[in-house]
CSV table of C-alpha atoms in Angstrom, one decimal:
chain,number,residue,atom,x,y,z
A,5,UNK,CA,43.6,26.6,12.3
A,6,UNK,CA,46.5,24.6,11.9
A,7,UNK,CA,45.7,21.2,12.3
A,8,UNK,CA,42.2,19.1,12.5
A,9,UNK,CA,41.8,16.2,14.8
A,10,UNK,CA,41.1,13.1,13.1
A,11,UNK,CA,37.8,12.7,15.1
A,12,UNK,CA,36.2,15.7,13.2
A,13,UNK,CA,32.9,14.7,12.5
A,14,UNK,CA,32.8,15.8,8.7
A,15,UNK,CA,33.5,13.3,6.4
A,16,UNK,CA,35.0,15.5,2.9
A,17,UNK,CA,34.5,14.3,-0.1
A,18,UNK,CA,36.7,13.4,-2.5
A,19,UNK,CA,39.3,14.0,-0.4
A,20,UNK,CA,41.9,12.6,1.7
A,21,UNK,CA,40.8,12.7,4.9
A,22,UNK,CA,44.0,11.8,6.4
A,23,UNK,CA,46.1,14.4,5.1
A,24,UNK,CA,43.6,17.0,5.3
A,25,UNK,CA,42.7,16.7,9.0
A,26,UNK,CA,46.9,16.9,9.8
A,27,UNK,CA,46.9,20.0,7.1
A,28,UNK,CA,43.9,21.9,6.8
A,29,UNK,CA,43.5,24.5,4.3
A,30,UNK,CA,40.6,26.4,4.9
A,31,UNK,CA,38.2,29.0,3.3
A,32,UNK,CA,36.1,31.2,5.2
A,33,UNK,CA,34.6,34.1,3.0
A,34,UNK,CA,34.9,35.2,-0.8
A,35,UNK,CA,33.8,38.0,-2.7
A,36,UNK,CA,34.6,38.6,-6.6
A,37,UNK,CA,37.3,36.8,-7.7
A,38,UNK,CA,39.2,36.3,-4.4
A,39,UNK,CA,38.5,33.4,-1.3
A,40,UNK,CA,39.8,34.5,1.9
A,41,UNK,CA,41.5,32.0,4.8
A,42,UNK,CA,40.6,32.5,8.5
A,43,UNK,CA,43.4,34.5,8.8
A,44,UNK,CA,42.2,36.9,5.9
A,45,UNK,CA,44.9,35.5,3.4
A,46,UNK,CA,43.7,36.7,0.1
A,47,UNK,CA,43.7,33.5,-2.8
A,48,UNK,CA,42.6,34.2,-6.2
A,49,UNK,CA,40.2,31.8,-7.5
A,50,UNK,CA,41.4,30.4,-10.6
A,51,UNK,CA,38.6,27.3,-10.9
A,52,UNK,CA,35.5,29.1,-10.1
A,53,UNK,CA,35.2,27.3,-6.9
A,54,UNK,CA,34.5,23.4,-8.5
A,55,UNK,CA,33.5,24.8,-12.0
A,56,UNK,CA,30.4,26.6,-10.7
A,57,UNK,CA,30.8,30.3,-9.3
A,58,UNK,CA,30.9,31.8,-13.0
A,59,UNK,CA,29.7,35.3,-12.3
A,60,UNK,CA,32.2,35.8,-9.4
A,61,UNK,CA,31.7,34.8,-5.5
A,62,UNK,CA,29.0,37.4,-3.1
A,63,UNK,CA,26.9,39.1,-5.9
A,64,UNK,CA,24.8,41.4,-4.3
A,65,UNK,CA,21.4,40.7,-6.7
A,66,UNK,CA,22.4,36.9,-6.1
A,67,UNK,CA,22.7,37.5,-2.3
A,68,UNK,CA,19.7,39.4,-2.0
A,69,UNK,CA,17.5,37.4,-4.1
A,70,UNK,CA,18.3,34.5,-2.3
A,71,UNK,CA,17.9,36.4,1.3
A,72,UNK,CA,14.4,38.4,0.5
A,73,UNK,CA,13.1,34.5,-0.7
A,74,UNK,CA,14.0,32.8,2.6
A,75,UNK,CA,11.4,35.5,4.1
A,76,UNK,CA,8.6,35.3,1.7
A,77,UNK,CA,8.8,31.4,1.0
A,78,UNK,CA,11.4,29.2,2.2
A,79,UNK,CA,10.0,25.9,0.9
A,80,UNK,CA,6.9,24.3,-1.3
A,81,UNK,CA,6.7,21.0,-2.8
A,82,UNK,CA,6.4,20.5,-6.7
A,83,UNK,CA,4.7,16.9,-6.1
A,84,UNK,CA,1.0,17.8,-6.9
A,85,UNK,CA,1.3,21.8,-5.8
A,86,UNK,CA,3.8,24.6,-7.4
A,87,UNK,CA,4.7,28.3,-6.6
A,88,UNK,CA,5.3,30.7,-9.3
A,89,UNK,CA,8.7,31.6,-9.7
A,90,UNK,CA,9.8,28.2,-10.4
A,91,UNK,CA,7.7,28.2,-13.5
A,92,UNK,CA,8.8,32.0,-14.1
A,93,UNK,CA,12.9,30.3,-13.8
A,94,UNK,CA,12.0,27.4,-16.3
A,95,UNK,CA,10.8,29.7,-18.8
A,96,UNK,CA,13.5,31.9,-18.6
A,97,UNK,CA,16.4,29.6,-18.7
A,98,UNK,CA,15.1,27.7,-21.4
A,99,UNK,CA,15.1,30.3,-23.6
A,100,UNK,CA,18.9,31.0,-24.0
A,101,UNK,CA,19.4,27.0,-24.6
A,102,UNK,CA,18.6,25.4,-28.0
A,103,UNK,CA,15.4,26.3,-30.1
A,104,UNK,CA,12.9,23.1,-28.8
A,105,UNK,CA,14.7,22.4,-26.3
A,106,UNK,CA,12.6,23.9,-23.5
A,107,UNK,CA,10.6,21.6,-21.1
A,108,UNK,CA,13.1,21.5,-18.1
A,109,UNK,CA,13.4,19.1,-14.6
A,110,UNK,CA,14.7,20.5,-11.8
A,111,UNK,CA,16.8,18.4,-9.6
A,112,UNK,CA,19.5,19.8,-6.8
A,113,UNK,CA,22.9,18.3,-8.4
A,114,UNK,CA,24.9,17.4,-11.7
A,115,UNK,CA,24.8,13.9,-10.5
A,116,UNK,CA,21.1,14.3,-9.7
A,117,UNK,CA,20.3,15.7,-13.5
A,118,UNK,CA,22.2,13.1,-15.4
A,119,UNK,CA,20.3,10.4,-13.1
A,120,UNK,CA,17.2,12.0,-14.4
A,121,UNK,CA,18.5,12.4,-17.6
A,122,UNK,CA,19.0,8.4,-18.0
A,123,UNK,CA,15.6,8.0,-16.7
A,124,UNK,CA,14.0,10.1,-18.7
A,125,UNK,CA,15.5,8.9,-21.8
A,126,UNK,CA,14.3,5.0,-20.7
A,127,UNK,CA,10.9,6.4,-20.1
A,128,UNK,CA,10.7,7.7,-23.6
A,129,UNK,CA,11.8,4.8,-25.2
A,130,UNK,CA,8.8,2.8,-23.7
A,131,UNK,CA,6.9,5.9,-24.3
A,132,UNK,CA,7.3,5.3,-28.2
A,133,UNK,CA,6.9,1.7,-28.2
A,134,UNK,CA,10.8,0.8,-27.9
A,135,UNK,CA,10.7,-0.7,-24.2
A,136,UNK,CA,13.5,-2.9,-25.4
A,137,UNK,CA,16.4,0.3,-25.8
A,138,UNK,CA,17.8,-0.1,-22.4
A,139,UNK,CA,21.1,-0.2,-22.7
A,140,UNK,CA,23.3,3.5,-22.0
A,141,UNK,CA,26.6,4.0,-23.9
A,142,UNK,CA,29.0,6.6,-21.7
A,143,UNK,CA,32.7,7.4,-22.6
A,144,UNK,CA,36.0,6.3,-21.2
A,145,UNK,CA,37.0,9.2,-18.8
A,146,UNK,CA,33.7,10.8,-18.7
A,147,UNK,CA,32.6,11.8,-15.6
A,148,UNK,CA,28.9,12.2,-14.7
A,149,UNK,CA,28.3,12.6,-11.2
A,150,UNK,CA,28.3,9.9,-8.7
A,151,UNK,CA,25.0,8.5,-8.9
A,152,UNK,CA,24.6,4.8,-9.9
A,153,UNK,CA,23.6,5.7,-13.1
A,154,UNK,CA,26.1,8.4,-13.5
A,155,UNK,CA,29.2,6.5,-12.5
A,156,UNK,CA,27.9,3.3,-14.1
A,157,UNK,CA,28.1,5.2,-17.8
A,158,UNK,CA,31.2,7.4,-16.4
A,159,UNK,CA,34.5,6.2,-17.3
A,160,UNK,CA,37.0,7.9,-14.4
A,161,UNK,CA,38.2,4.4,-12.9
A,162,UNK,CA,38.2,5.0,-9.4
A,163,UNK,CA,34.7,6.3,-9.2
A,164,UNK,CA,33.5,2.8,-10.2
A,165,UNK,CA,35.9,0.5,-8.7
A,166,UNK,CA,34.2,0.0,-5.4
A,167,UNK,CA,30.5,-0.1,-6.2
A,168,UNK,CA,28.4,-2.5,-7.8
A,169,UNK,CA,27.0,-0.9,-11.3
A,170,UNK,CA,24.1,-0.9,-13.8
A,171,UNK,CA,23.9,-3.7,-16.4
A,172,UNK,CA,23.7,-2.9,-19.4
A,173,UNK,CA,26.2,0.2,-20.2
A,174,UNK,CA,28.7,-0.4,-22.6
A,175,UNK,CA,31.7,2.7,-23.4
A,176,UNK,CA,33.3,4.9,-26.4
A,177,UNK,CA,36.7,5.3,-26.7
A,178,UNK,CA,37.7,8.8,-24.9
A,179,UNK,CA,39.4,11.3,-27.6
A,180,UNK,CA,42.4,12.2,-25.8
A,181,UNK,CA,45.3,11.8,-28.0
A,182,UNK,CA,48.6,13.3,-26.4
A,183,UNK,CA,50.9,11.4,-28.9
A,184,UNK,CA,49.6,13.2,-31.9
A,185,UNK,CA,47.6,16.3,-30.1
A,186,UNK,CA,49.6,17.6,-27.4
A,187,UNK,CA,49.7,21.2,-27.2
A,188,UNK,CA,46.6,21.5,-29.6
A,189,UNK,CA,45.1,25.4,-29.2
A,190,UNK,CA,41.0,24.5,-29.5
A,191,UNK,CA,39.7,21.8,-31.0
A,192,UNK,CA,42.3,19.0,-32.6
A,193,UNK,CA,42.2,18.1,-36.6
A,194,UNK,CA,42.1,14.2,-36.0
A,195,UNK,CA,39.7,12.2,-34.3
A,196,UNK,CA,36.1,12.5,-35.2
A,197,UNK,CA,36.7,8.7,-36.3
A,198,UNK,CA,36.8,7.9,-33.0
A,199,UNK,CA,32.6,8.3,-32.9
A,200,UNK,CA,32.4,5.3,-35.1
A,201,UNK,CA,32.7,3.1,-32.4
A,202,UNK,CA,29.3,4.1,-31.5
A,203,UNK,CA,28.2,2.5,-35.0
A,204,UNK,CA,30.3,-1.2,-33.5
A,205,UNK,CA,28.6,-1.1,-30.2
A,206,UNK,CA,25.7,-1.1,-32.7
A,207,UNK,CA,26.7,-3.7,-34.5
A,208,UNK,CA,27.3,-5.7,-31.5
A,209,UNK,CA,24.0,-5.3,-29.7
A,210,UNK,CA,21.5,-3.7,-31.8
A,211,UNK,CA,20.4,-0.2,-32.2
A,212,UNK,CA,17.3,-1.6,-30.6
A,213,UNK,CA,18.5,-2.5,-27.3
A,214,UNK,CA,20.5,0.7,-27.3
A,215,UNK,CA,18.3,4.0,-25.1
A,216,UNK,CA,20.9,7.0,-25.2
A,217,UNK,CA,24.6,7.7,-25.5
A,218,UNK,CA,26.0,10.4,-22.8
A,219,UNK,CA,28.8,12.7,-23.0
A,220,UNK,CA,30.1,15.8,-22.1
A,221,UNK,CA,31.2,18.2,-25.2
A,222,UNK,CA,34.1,19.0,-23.2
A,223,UNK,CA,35.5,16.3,-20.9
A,224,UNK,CA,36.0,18.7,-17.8
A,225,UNK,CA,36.8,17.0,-14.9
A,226,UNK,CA,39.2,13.8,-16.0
A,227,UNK,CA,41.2,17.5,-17.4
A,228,UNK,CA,39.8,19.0,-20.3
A,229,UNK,CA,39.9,17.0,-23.2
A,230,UNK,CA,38.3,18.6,-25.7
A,231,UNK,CA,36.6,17.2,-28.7
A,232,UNK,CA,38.2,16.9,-32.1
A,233,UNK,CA,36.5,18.6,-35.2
A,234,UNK,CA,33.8,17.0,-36.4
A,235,UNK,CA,33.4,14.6,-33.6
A,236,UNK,CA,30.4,15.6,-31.9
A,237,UNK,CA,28.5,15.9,-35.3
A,238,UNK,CA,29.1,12.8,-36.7
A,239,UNK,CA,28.4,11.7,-32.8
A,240,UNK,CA,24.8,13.4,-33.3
A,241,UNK,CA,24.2,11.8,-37.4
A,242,UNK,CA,24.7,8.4,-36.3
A,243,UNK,CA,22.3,8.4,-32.9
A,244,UNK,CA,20.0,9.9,-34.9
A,245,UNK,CA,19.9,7.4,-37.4
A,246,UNK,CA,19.7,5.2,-35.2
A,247,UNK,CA,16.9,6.1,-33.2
A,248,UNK,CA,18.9,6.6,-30.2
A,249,UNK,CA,18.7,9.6,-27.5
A,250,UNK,CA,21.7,12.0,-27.3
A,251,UNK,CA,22.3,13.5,-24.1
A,252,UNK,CA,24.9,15.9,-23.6
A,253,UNK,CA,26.1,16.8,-20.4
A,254,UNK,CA,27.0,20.4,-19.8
A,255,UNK,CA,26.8,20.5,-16.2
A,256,UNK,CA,30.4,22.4,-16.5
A,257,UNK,CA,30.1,23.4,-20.3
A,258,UNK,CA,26.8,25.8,-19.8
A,259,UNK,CA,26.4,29.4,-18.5
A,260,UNK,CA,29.4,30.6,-20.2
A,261,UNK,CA,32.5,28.8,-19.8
A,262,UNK,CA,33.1,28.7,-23.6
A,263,UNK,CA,32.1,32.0,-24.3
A,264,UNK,CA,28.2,30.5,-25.1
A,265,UNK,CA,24.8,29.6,-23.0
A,266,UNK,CA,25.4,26.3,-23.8
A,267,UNK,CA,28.4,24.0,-25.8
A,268,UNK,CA,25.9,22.8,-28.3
A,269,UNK,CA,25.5,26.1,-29.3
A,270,UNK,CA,29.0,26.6,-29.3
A,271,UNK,CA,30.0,23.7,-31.6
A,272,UNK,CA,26.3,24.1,-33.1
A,273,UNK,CA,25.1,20.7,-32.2
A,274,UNK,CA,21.9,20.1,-30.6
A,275,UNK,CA,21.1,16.5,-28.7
A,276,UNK,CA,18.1,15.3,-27.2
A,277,UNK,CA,18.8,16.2,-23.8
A,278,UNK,CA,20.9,18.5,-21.8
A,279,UNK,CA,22.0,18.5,-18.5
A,280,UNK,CA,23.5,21.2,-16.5
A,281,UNK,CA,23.8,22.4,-12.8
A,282,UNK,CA,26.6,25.1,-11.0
A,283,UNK,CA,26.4,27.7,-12.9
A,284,UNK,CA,22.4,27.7,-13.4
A,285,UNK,CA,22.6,29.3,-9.7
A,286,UNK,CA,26.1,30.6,-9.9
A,287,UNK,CA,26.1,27.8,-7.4
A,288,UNK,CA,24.8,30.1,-4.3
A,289,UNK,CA,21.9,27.3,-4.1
A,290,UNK,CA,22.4,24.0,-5.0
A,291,UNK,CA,20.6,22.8,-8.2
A,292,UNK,CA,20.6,20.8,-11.4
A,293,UNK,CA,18.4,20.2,-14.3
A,294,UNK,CA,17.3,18.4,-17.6
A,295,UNK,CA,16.7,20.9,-20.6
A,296,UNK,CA,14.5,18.2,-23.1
A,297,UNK,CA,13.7,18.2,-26.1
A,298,UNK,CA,9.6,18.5,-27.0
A,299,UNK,CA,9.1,15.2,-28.5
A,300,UNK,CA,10.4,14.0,-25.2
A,301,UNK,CA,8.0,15.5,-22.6
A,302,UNK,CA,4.7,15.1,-25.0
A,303,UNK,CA,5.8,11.5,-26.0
A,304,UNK,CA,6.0,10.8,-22.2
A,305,UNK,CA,2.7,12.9,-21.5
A,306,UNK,CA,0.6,11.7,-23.8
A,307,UNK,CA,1.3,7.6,-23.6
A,308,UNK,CA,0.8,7.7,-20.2
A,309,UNK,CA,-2.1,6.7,-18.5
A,310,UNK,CA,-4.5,9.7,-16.2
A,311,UNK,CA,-1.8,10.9,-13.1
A,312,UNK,CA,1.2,10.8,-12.4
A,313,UNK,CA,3.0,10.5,-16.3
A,314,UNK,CA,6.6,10.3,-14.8
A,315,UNK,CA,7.5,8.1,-11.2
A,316,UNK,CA,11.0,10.5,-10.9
A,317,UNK,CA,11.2,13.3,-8.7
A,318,UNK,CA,13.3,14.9,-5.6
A,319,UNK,CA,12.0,16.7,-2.7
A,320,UNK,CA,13.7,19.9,-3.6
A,321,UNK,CA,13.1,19.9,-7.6
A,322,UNK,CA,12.7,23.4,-8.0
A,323,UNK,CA,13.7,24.7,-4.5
A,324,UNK,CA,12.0,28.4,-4.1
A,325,UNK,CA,15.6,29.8,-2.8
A,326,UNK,CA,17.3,28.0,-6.2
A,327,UNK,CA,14.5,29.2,-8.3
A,328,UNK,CA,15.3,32.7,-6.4
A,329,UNK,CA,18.9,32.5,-7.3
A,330,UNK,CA,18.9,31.1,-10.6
A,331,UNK,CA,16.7,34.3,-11.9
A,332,UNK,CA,19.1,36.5,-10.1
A,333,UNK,CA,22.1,34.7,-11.8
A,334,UNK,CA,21.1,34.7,-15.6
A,335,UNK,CA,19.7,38.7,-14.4
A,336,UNK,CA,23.4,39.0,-13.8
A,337,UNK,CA,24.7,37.0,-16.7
A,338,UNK,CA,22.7,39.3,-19.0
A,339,UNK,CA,23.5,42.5,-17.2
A,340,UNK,CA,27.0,41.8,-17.3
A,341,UNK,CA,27.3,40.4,-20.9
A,342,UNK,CA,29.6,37.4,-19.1
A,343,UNK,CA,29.0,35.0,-22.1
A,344,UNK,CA,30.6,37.5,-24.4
A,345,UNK,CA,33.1,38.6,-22.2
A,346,UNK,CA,34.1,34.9,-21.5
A,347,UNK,CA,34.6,34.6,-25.5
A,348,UNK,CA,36.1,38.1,-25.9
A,349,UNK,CA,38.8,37.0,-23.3
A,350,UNK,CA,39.2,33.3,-25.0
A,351,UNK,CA,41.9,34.1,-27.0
A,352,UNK,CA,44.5,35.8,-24.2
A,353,UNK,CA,43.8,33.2,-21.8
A,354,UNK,CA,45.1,31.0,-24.9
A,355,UNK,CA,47.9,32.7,-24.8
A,356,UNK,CA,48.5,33.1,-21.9
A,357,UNK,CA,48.2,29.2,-20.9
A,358,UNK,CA,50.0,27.9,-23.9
A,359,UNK,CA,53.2,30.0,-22.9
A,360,UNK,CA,53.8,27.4,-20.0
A,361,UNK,CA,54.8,25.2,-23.1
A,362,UNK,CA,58.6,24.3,-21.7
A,363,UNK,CA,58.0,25.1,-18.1
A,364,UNK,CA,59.5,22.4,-16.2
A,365,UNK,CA,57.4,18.9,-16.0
A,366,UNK,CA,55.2,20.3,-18.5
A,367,UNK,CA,53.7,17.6,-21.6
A,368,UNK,CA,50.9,19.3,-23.4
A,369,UNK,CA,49.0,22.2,-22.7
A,370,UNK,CA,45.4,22.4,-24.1
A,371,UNK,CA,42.2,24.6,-24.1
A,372,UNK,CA,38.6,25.8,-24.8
A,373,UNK,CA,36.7,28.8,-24.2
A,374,UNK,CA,37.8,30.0,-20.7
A,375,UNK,CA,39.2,26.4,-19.5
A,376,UNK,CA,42.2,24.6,-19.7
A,377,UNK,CA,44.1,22.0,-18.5
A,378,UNK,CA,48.2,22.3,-18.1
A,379,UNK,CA,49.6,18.2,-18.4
A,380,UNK,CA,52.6,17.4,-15.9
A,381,UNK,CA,54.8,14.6,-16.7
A,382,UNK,CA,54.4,11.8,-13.3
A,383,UNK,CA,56.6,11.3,-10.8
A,384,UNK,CA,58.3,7.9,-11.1
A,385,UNK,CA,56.3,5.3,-8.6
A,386,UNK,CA,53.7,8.4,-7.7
A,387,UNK,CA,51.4,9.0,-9.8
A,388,UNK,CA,50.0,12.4,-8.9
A,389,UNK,CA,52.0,13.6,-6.6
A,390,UNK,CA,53.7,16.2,-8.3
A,391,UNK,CA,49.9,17.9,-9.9
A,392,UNK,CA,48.6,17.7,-5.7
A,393,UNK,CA,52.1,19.3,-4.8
A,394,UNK,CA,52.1,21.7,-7.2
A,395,UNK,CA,48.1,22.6,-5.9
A,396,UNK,CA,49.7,23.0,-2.7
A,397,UNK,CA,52.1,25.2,-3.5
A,398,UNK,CA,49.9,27.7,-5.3
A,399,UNK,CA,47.4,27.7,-2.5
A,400,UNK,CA,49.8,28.7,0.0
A,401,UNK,CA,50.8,31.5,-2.3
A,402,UNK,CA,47.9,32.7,-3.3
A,403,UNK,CA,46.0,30.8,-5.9
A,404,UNK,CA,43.3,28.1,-6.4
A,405,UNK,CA,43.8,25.5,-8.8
A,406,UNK,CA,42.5,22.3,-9.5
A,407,UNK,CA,44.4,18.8,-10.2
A,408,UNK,CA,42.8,15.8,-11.2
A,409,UNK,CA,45.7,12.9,-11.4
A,410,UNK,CA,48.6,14.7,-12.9
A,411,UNK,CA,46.6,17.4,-14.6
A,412,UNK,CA,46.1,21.0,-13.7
A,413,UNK,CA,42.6,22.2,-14.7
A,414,UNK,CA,41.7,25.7,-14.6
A,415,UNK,CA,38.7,27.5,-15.4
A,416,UNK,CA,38.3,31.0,-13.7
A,417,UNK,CA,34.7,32.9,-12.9
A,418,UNK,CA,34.1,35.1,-15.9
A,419,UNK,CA,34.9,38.5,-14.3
A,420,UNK,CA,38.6,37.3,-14.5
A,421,UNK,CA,40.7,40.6,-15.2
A,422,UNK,CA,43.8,39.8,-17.7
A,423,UNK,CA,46.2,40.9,-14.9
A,424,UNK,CA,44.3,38.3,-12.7
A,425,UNK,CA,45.1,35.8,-16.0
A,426,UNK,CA,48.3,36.7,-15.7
A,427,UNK,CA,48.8,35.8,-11.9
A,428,UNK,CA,47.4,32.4,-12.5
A,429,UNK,CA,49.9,31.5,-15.0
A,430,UNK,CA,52.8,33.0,-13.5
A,431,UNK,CA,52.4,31.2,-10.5
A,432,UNK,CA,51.7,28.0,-11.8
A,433,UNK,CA,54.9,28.5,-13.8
A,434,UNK,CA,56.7,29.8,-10.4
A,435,UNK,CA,55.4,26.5,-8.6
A,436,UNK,CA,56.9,24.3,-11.4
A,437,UNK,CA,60.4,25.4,-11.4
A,438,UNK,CA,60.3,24.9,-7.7
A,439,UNK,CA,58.9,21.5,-7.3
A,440,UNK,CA,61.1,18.6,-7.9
């Protein structure tokens, strides 16, 4: 299919339409680490679809978990009723994130687990006598879904620009410092300062108007800005001594992408709350979910009057063919050892990134874990347009990428085969010497 017309029904996100419809690029099957086009072009998957297909695409225990659960039970609310494996999920997936850290919502979406996130973390507030901490703290170029309440305490600009947001949501400063940091392998040296301006947003309002602070360990998709040493630590001393929730949002960071179940095992800091979604399914069936911490979910329970404790919920929290695919995916996770693999493979795909240092249009280069993110310098007057060309490029030749403004972000299923490294690189560095 060559072209689209511009009546096509679908309306894509995050997209533009325009060009799209007049230049389609299309994806019609996968398997492993390869999508295929309509015409059975073979493109290797370098971004694990949007961040979410970790264990590879068309696992057969994924596939046939999720097919033999469409004929048993295709559906059954979880307002006032249940059906077992749902409970049988929660119990296992809570046990490879933090110690304590194991009563768990379902919802179906990152942006639907950080909404419940917020929620939750207002609800306990009141549920401890503090009804007056409502005010959220987010980050500059976060990103937390597109909820209200996750683009009201994201920080990616044109996410927010057009709607009207919450009150009440005040920012840190992001920790992306390409004057003193670029080309930084891991974490940088400097910055953990930069968590002290929770302690003036303090100042200003009052740790008792403040409910929870959100961030993601790893800024993924504003293009992998990964946090200095020390910065998430002294992030977690000074919410807890101020009373104040910690919520961290791993909706990219968990299942394996740094070589861990979870970045706060990884950097060995522990917040309140977690969030995560994609690769909880190996995002075969959409879902998303809170991991909380035990204080959270008894404070709640047990201040509440008889019934319902909690006015949140979605019609397809805990979705039988989720559930289904989520116990299929950490089955294959395990299996598979994909967490260790991921970390065993960390330091090639290093490598193997940082040696684009001085291809063409190149300005830092940094990484964590199996992600990275490969900085091009903008076009004069088109900001942008070089990153989307260059994801152009590689498409037509053969491999996914991802841009995000004039960054390249990569972060490839965890069944990624060196040689397959290898490809992404080289024709990322191909592109650039081609492309003006």
């Amino acid at each position: 299919m060559n072209q689209l017309s511009n009546e096509s029904s679908f309306w894509m996100p995050f997209t533009d339409n325009r060009y799209f419809k007049a230049n389609p690029r299309l994806l019609a099957s996968a398997k492993d680490m390869h999508y295929y086009t309509p015409d059975g072009r073979a493109v290797l998957d370098g971004t694990s679809g949007l961040w979410c297909v970790n264990a590879g695409h068309g696992r057969p225990k994924i596939v046939e978990a999720i097919q033999k659960q469409a004929a048993t039970l295709d559906f059954a609310p979880t307002f006032q009723l249940g059906h077992p494996l749902v409970f049988e999920f929660a119990q296992k997936v809570a046990e490879i994130f933090p110690a304590g850290m194991d009563r768990v919502f379902f919802a179906n979406s990152g942006s639907e687990a950080v909404d419940s996130a917020l929620k939750i973390a207002l609800a306990y507030q009141r549920a401890i006598g503090q009804g007056a901490r409502t005010r959220l703290i987010g980050r500059e170029r976060g990103y937390h879904g597109v909820g209200f309440g996750g683009i009201s305490v994201g920080g990616l600009v044109g996410n927010r620009r057009t709607f009207t947001l919450l009150p009440g949501v005040d920012h840190l400063p992001h920790t992306f410092d390409l004057k003193n940091a670029a080309f930084t392998r891991g974490q940088p040296e400097q910055g953990a300062h930069l968590a002290d301006a929770l302690e003036g947003i303090v100042a200003l309002h009052g740790a008792e108007t403040i409910a929870a602070v959100i961030v993601e360990p790893v800024a993924g998709s504003t293009g992998v800005l990964v946090p200095p040493k020390g910065y998430l630590e002294r992030l977690r001393e000074i919410t807890k001594r101020h009373g104040i929730l910690l919520i961290f949002d791993e909706v990219i960071t968990a299942f394996g992408r740094l070589g861990a179940p979870t970045a706060a095992e990884y950097f060995g800091v522990t917040p309140d709350l977690i969030t995560c979604a994609k690769g909880i399914t190996n995002a075969a069936v959409p879902m998303g979910a809170v991991f909380c911490a035990r204080k959270i979910y008894d404070a709640i329970l047990d201040s509440a009057a008889p019934g319902i404790e909690l006015f949140h919920g979605y019609t397809y929290s805990g979705h039988p063919l989720a559930a289904a695919a989520g116990l299929a995916t950490l089955e294959v996770y395990r299996e598979e050892g994909l967490f260790a693999r991921a970390r065993e493979l960390s330091p090639y795909w290093e490598e193997r990134g940082h040696a684009l240092r001085g291809a063409p249009h190149v300005i830092d280069i940094r990484n964590l874990g199996l992600m990275a993110a490969i900085e091009l310098r903008p076009r004069d007057g088109a900001p942008g347009a070089r990153a989307m060309e260059t994801f152009h490029r590689c498409f037509d030749e053969g491999v996914l990428i991802r841009v995000t403004g004039d960054t390249i972000a990569l972060s490839p299923p965890l069944i990624v085969e060196k040689a397959q490294i290898d490809q992404i690189f080289d024709k990322i560095a191909d592109v650039l010497k081609s492309i003006a």
